[in-house]
Short mmCIF file of C-alpha atoms in Angstrom, two decimals:
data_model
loop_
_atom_site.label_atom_id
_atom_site.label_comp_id
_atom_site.label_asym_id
_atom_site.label_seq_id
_atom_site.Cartn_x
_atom_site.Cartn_y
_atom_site.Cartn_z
CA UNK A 1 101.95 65.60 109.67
CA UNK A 2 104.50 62.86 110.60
CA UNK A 3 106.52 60.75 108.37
CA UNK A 4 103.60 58.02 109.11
CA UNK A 5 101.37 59.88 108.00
CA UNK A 6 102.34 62.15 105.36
CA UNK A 7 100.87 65.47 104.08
CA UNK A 8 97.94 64.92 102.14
CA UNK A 9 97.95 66.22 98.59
CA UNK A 10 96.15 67.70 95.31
CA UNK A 11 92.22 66.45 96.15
CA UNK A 12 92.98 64.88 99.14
CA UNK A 13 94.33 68.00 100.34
CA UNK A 14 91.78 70.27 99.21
CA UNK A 15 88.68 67.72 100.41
CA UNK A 16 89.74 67.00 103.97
CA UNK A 17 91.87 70.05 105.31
CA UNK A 18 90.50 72.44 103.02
CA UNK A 19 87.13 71.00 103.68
CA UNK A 20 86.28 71.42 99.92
CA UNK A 21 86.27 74.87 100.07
CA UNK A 22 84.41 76.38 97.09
CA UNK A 23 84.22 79.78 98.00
CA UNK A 24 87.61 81.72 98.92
CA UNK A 25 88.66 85.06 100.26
CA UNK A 26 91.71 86.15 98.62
CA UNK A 27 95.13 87.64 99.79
CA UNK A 28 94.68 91.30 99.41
CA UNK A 29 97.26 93.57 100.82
CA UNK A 30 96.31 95.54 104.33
CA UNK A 31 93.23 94.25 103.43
CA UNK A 32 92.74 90.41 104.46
CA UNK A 33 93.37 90.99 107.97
CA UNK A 34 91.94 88.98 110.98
CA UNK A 35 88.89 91.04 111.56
CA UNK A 36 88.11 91.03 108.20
CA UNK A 37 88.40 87.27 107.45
CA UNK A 38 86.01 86.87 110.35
CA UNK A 39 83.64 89.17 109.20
CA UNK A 40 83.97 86.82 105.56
CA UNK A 41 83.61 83.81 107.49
CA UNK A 42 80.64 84.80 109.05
CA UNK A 43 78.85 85.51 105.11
CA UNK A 44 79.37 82.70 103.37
CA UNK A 45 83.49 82.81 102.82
CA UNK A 46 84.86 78.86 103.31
CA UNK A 47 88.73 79.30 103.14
CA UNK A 48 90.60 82.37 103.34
CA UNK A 49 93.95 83.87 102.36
CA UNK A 50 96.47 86.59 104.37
CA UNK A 51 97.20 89.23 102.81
CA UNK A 52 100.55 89.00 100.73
CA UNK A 53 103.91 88.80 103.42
CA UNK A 54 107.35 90.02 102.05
CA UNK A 55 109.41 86.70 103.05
CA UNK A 56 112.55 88.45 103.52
CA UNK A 57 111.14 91.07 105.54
CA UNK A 58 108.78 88.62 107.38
CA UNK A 59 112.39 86.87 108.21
CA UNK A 60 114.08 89.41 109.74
CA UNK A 61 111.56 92.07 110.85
CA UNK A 62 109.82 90.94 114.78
CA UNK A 63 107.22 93.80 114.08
CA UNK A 64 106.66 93.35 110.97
CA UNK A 65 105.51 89.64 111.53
CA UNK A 66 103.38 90.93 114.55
CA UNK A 67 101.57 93.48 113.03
CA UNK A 68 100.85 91.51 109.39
CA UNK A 69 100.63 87.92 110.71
CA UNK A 70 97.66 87.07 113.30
CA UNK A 71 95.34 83.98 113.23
CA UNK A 72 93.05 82.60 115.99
CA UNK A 73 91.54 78.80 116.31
CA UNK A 74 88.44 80.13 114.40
CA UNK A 75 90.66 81.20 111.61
CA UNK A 76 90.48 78.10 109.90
CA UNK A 77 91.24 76.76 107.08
CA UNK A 78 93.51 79.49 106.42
CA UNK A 79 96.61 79.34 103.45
CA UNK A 80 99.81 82.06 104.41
CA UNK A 81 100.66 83.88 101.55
CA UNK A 82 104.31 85.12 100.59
CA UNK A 83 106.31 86.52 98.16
CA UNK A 84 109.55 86.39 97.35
CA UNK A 85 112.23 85.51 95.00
CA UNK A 86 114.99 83.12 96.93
CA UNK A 87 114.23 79.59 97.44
CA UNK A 88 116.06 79.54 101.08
CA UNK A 89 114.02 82.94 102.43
CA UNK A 90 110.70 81.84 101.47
CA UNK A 91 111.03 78.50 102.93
CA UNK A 92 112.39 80.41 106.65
CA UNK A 93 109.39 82.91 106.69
CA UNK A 94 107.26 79.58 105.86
CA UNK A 95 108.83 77.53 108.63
CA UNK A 96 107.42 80.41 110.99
CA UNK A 97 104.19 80.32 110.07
CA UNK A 98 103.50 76.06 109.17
CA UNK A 99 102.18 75.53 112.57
CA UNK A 100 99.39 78.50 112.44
CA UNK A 101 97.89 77.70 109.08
CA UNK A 102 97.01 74.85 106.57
CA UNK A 103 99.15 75.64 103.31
CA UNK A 104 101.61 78.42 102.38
CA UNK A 105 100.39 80.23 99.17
CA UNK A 106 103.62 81.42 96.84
CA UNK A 107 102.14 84.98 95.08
CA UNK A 108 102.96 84.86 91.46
CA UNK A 109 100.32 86.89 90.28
CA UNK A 110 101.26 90.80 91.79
CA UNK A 111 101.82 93.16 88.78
CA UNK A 112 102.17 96.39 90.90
CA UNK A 113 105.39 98.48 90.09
CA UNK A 114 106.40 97.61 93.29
CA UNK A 115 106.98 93.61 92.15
CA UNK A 116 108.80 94.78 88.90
CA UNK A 117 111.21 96.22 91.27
CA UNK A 118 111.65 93.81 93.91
CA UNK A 119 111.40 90.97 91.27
CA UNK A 120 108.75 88.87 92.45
CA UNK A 121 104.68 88.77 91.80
CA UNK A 122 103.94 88.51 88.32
CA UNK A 123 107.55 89.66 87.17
CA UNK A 124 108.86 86.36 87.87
CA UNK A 125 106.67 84.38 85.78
CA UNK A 126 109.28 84.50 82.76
CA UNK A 127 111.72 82.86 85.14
CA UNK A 128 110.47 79.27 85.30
CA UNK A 129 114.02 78.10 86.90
CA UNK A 130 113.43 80.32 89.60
CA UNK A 131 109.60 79.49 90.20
CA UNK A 132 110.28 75.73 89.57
CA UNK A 133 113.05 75.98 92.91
CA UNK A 134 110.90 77.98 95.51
CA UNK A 135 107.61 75.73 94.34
CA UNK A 136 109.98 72.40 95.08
CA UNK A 137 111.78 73.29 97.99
CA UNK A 138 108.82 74.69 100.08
CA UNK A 139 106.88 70.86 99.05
CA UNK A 140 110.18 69.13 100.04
CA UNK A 141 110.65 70.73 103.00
CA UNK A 142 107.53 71.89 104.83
CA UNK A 143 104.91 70.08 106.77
CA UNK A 144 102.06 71.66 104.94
CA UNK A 145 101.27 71.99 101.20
CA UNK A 146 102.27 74.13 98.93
CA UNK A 147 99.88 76.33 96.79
CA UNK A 148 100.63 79.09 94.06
CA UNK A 149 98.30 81.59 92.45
CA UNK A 150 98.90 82.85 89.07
CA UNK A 151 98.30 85.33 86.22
CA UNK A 152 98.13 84.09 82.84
CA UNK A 153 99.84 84.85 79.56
CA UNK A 154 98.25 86.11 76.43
CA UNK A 155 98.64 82.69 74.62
CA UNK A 156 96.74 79.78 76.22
CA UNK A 157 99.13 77.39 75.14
CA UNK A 158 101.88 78.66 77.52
CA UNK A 159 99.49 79.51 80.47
CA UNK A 160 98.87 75.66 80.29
CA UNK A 161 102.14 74.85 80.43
CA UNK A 162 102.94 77.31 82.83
CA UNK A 163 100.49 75.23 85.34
CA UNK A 164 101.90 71.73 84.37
CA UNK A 165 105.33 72.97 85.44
CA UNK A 166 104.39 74.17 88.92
CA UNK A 167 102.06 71.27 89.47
CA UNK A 168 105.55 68.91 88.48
CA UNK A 169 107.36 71.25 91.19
CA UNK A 170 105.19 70.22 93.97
CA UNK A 171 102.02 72.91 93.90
CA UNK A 172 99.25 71.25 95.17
CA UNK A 173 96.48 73.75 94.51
CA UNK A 174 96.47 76.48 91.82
CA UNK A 175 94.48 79.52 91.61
CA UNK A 176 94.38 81.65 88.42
CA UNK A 177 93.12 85.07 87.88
CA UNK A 178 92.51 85.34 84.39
CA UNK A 179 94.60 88.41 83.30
CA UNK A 180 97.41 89.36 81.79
CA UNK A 181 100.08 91.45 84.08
CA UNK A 182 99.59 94.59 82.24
CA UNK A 183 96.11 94.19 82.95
CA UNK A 184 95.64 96.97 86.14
CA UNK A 185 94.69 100.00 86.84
CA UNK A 186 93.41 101.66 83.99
CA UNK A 187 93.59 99.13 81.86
CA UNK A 188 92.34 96.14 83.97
CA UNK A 189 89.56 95.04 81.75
CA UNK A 190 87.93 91.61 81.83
CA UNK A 191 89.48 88.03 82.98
CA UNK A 192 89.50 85.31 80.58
CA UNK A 193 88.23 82.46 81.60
CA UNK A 194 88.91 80.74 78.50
CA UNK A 195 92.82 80.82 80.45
CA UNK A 196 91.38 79.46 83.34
CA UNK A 197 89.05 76.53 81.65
CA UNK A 198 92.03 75.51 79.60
CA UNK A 199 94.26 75.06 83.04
CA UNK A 200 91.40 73.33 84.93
CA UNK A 201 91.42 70.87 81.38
CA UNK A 202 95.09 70.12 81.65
CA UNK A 203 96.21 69.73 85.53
CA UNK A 204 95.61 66.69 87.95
CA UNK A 205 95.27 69.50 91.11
CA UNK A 206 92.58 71.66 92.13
CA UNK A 207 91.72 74.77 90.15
CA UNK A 208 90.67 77.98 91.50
CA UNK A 209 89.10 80.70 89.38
CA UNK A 210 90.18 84.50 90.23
CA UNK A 211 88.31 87.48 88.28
CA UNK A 212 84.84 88.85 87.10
CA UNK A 213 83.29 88.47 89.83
CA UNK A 214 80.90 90.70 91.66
CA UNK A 215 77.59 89.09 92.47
CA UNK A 216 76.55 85.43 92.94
CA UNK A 217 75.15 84.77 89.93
CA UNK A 218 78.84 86.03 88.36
CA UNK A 219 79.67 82.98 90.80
CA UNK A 220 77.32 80.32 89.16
CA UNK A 221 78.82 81.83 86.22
CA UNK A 222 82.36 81.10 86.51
CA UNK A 223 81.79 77.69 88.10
CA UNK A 224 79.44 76.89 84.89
CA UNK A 225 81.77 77.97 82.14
CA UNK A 226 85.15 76.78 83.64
CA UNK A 227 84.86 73.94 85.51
CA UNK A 228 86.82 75.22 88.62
CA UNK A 229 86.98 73.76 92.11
CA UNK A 230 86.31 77.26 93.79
CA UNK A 231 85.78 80.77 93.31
CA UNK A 232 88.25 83.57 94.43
CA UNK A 233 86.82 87.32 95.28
CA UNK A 234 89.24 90.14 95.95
CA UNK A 235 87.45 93.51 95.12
CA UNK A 236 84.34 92.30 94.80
CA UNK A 237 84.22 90.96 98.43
CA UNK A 238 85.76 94.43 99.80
CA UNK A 239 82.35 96.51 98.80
CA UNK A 240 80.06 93.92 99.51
CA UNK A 241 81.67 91.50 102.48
CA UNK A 242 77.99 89.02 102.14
CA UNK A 243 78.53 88.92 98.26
CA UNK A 244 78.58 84.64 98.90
CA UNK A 245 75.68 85.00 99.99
CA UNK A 246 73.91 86.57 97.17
CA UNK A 247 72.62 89.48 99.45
CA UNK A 248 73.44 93.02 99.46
CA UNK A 249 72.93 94.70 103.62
CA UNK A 250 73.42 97.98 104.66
CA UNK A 251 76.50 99.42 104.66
CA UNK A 252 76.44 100.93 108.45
CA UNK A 253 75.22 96.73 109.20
CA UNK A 254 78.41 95.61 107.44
CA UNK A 255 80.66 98.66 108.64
CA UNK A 256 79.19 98.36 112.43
CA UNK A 257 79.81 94.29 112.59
CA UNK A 258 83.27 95.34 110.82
CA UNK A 259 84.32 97.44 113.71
CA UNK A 260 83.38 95.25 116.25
CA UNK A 261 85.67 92.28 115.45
CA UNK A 262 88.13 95.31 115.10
CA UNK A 263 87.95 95.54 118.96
CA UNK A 264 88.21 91.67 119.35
CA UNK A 265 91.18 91.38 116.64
CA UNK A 266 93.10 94.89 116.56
CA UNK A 267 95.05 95.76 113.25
CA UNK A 268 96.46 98.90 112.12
CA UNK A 269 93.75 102.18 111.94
CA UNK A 270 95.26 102.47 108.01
CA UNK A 271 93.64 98.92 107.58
CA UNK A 272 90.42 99.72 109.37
CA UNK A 273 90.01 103.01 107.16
CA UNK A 274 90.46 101.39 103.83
CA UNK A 275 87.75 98.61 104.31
CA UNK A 276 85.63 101.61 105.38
CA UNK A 277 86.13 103.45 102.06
CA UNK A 278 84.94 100.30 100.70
CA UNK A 279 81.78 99.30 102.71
CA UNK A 280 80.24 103.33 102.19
CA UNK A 281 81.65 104.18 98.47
CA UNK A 282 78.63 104.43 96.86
CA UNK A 283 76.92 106.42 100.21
CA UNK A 284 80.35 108.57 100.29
CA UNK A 285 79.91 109.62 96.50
CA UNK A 286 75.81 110.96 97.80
CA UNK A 287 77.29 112.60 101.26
CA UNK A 288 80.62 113.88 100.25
CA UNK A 289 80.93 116.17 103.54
CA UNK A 290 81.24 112.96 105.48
CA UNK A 291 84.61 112.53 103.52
CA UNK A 292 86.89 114.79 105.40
CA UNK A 293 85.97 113.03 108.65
CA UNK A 294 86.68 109.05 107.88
CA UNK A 295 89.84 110.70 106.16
CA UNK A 296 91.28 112.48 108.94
CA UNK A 297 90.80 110.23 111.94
CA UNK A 298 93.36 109.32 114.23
CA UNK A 299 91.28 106.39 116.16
CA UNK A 300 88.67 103.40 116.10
CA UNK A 301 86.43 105.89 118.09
CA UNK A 302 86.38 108.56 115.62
CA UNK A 303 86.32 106.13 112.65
CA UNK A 304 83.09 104.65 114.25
CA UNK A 305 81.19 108.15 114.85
CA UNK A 306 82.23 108.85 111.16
CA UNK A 307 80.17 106.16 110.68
CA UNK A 308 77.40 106.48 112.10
CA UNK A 309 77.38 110.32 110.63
CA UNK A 310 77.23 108.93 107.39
CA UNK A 311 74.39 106.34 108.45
CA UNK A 312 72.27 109.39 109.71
CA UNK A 313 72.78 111.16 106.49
CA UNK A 314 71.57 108.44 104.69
CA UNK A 315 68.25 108.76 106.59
CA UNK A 316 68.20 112.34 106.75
CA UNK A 317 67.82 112.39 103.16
CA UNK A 318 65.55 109.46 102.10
CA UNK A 319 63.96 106.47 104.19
CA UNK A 320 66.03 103.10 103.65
CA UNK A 321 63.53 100.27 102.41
CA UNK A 322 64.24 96.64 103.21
CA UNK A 323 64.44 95.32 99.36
CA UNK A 324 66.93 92.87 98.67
CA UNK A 325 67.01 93.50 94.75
CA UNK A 326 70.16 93.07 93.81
CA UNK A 327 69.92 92.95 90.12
CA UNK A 328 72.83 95.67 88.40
CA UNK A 329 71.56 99.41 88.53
CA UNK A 330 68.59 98.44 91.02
CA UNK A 331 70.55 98.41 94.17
CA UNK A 332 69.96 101.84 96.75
CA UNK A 333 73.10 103.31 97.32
CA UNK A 334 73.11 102.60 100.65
CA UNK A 335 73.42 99.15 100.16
CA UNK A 336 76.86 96.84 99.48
CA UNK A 337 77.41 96.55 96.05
CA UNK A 338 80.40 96.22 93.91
CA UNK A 339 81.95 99.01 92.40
CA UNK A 340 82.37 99.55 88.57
CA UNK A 341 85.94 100.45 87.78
CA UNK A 342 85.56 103.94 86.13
CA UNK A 343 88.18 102.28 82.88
CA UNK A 344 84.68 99.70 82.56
CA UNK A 345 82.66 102.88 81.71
CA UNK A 346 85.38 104.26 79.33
CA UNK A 347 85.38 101.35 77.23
CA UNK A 348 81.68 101.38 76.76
CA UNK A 349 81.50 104.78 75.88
CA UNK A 350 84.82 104.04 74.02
CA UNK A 351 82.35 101.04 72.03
CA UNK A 352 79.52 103.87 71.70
CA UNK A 353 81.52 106.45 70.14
CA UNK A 354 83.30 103.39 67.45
CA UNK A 355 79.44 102.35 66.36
CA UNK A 356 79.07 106.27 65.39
CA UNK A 357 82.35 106.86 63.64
CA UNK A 358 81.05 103.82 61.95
CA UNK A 359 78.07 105.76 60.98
CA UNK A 360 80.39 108.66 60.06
CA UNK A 361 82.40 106.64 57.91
CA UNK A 362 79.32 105.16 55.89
CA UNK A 363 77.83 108.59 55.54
CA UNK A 364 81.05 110.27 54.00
CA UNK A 365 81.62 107.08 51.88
CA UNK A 366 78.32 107.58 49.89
CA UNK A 367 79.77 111.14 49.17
CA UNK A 368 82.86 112.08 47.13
CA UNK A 369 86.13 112.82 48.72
CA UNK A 370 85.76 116.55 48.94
CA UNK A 371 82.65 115.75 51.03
CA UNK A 372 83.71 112.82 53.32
CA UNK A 373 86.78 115.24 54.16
CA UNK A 374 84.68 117.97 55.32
CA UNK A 375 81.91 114.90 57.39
CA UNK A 376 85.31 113.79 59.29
CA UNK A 377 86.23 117.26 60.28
CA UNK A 378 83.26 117.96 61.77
CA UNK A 379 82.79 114.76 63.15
CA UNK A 380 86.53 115.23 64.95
CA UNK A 381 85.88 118.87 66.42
CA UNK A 382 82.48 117.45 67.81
CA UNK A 383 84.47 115.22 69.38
CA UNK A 384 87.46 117.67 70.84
CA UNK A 385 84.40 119.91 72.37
CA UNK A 386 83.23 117.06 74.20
CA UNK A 387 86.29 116.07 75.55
CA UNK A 388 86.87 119.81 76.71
CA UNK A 389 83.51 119.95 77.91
CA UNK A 390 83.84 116.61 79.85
CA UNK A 391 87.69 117.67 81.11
CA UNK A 392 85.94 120.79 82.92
CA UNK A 393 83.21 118.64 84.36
CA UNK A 394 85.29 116.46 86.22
CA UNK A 395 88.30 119.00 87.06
CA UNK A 396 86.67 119.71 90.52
CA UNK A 397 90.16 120.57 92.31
CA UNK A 398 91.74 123.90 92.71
CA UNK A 399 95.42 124.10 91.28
CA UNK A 400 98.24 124.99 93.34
CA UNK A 401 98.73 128.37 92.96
CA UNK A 402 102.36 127.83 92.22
CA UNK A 403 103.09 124.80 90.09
CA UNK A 404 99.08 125.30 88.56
CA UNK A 405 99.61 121.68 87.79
CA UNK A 406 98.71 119.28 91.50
CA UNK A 407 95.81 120.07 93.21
CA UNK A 408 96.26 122.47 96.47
CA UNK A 409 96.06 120.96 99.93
CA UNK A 410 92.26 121.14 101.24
CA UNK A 411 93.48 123.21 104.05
CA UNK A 412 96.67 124.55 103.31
CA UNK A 413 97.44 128.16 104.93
CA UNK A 414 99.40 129.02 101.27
CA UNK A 415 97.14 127.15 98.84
CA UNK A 416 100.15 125.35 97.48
CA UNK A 417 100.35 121.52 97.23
CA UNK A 418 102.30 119.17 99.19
CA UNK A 419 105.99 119.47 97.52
CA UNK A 420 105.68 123.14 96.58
CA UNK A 421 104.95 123.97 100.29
CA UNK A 422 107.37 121.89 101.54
CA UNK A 423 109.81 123.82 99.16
CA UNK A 424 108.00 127.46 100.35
CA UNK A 425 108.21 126.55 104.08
CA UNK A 426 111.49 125.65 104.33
CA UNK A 427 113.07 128.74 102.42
CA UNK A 428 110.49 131.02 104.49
CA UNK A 429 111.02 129.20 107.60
CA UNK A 430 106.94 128.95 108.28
CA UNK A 431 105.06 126.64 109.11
CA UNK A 432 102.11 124.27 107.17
CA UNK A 433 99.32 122.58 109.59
CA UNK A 434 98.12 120.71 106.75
CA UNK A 435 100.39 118.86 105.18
CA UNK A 436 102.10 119.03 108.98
CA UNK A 437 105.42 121.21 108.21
CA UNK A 438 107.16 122.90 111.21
CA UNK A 439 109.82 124.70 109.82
CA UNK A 440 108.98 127.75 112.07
CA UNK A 441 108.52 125.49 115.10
CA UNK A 442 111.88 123.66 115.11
CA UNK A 443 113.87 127.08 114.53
CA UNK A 444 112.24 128.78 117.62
CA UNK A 445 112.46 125.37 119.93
CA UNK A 446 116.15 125.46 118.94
CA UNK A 447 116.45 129.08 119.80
CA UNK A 448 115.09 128.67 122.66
CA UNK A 449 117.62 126.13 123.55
CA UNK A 450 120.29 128.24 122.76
CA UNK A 451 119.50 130.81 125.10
#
């Protein structure tokens, strides 16, 4: 853009660069590579995001930008995301990249430990000085737009004002994902997109929605109940890369397409591994001896006959139909589908077990105290044998025979784990093949050059 004609901005932005983009790949870590933007692209994806890019590392590493940053003419639109917590180092790792992409994309919605430490992500929102610099001096001084994406706050009220004071600092597109920061891992639980209606209500710019969703009709959903300008999918769009396009394929389709835009646009094998843990989770949890192999391999070619081993166990064991059900609970296993975070189960069961305390309670209430003592006690040790009995159930690993407390290395000559072998090698001066210790190696290669 030229002083003559200026950036475009808010709408105007979003309708004729952005094409109107409704339905958007977001920046995932190692995960929103090249290949796999392609691969979204080609199902139904509209604008994408890379994956998150350290700006001060982006500055000042060469290979670091080479192997994180890559873009072809097809890769478009396409927003650069970066995080970062000085106004002056985002702007130079943006200045690389303006040319190659529409929009640079400041994360403010990380809430990994990792952020906490190296103050940016979500651990910056409570420093609107800080946020209200970087937003302004990237829209001052870059030829492209600015865009930021969010988590919210527990009270609505500030979430709003939150967005009015990056819009005000020059964000021209805001996505929200509709949790909280302390809202991961095991406690992720649902977005609200109350949050995100209340932003789209009260900003000029285009809204984004982020969360919830894992099939189309979640899609419909969100733009129904919020209002939004576009849809976001992180997770969801790992399992099941067509999920825009309300179908769910065969995972060895998905993985095999995958692989070949792998050999088109190389990335790192770590990358290529991760999306395949994705495509065949459900298959991998049916054919666990398939596990070892994806795990352990040390090239595209070995990653790609893991695959197909896993595609001819799925036939060796049952005859794939071509139904395209993909209403929750109906879907083979074979197929893409989303996966249900383990913490969703918990709190059902979690709402199960409250309904028959509730029972409990109303039973012993009708009785004297005596009595409702003695229901509650043998309500409670019900309770502790089933969470012994399901603790054994799911303890599958073998302890390490020395701390008894991490699991032992799958193929570890001393059936210790990975720090207590270290520990045993190096006093004992042996050697580990699994967790790749040489202890014994080095000495006699130095002893040899002695003599």
């Amino acid at each position: 853009y030229t002083m003559t004609s200026p950036k475009p901005s808010g709408y105007d932005f979003w309708r004729t660069v952005l094409n109107g983009a409704h339905l958007v790949m977001a920046p995932m870590v190692d995960q929103s590579e090249l290949a796999w933007r392609m691969l979204g692209r080609r199902y139904g994806v509209q604008l994408c995001y890379t994956p998150m890019l350290h700006a001060a590392v982006f500055v000042r590493d060469i290979s670091y930008r080479r192997q994180f940053f890559s873009t072809c003419p097809e890769d478009r639109p396409l927003i650069v995301q970066f995080c970062g917590n000085n106004p002056e180092t985002v702007l130079k790792a943006a200045k690389l990249v303006e040319s190659s992409c529409d929009a640079i994309d400041l994360n403010l919605g990380c809430p990994q430990s990792v952020a906490r430490r190296g103050r940016y992500g979500a651990f910056l929102q409570d420093e609107w000085d800080v946020i209200h610099s970087i937003v302004s001096t990237l829209h001052q001084e870059l030829s492209v737009p600015v865009t930021c994406k969010v988590r919210v706050f527990e009270d609505v009220d500030k979430t709003v004002r939150y967005a009015q004071m990056l819009e005000k600092a020059g964000c021209q597109l805001l996505t929200v994902h509709g949790r909280t920061r302390d809202q991961k891992g095991g406690n992720t639980g649902l977005a609200s997109w109350a949050h995100v209606k209340a932003v789209k209500e009260n900003v000029s710019i285009p809204v984004f929605a982020n969360g919830n969703i894992l099939y189309l009709r979640d899609v419909k959903c969100c733009f129904h109940e919020t209002g939004v300008d576009g849809i976001m999918s992180a997770e969801g769009q790992l399992y099941n890369p067509a999920l825009f396009t309300g179908l769910s394929p065969y995972s060895w389709q998905m993985a095999e397409e995958y692989l070949e835009l792998v050999k088109e646009y190389p990335c790192p094998l770590s990358f290529v591994r991760g999306h395949l843990f994705k495509i065949w989770h459900h298959t991998l949890a049916k054919h666990p001896e398939c596990r070892y192999k994806l795990a352990k391999a040390r090239s595209l070619d070995v990653l790609a006959e893991a695959s197909s081993d896993l595609k001819a166990a799925v036939f060796s064991s049952c005859q794939p139909n071509d139904s395209e059900d993909t209403l929750p609970g109906s879907i083979p296993y074979y197929r893409c589908q989303p996966y249900i975070r383990p913490a969703t189960l918990r709190l059902l069961d979690q709402r199960q077990q409250g309904l028959k305390r509730s029972h409990v309670d109303e039973e012993a209430s009708s009785t004297g105290s005596t009595e409702k003592r003695k229901v509650k006690q043998r309500f409670e040790r019900r309770q502790l044998k089933q969470k012994s009995a399901d603790r054994k159930k799911y303890q599958k690993w073998i302890k390490c025979e020395h701390c008894k407390a991490n699991p032992k290395g799958c193929d570890c000559t001393h059936s210790l784990c990975s720090s207590c072998c270290k520990i045993y090698c190096a006093n004992e001066v042996l050697d580990c093949r699994a967790h790749r210790l040489i202890f014994k190696s080095r000495h006699e290669q130095e002893r040899e050059k002695r003599k």
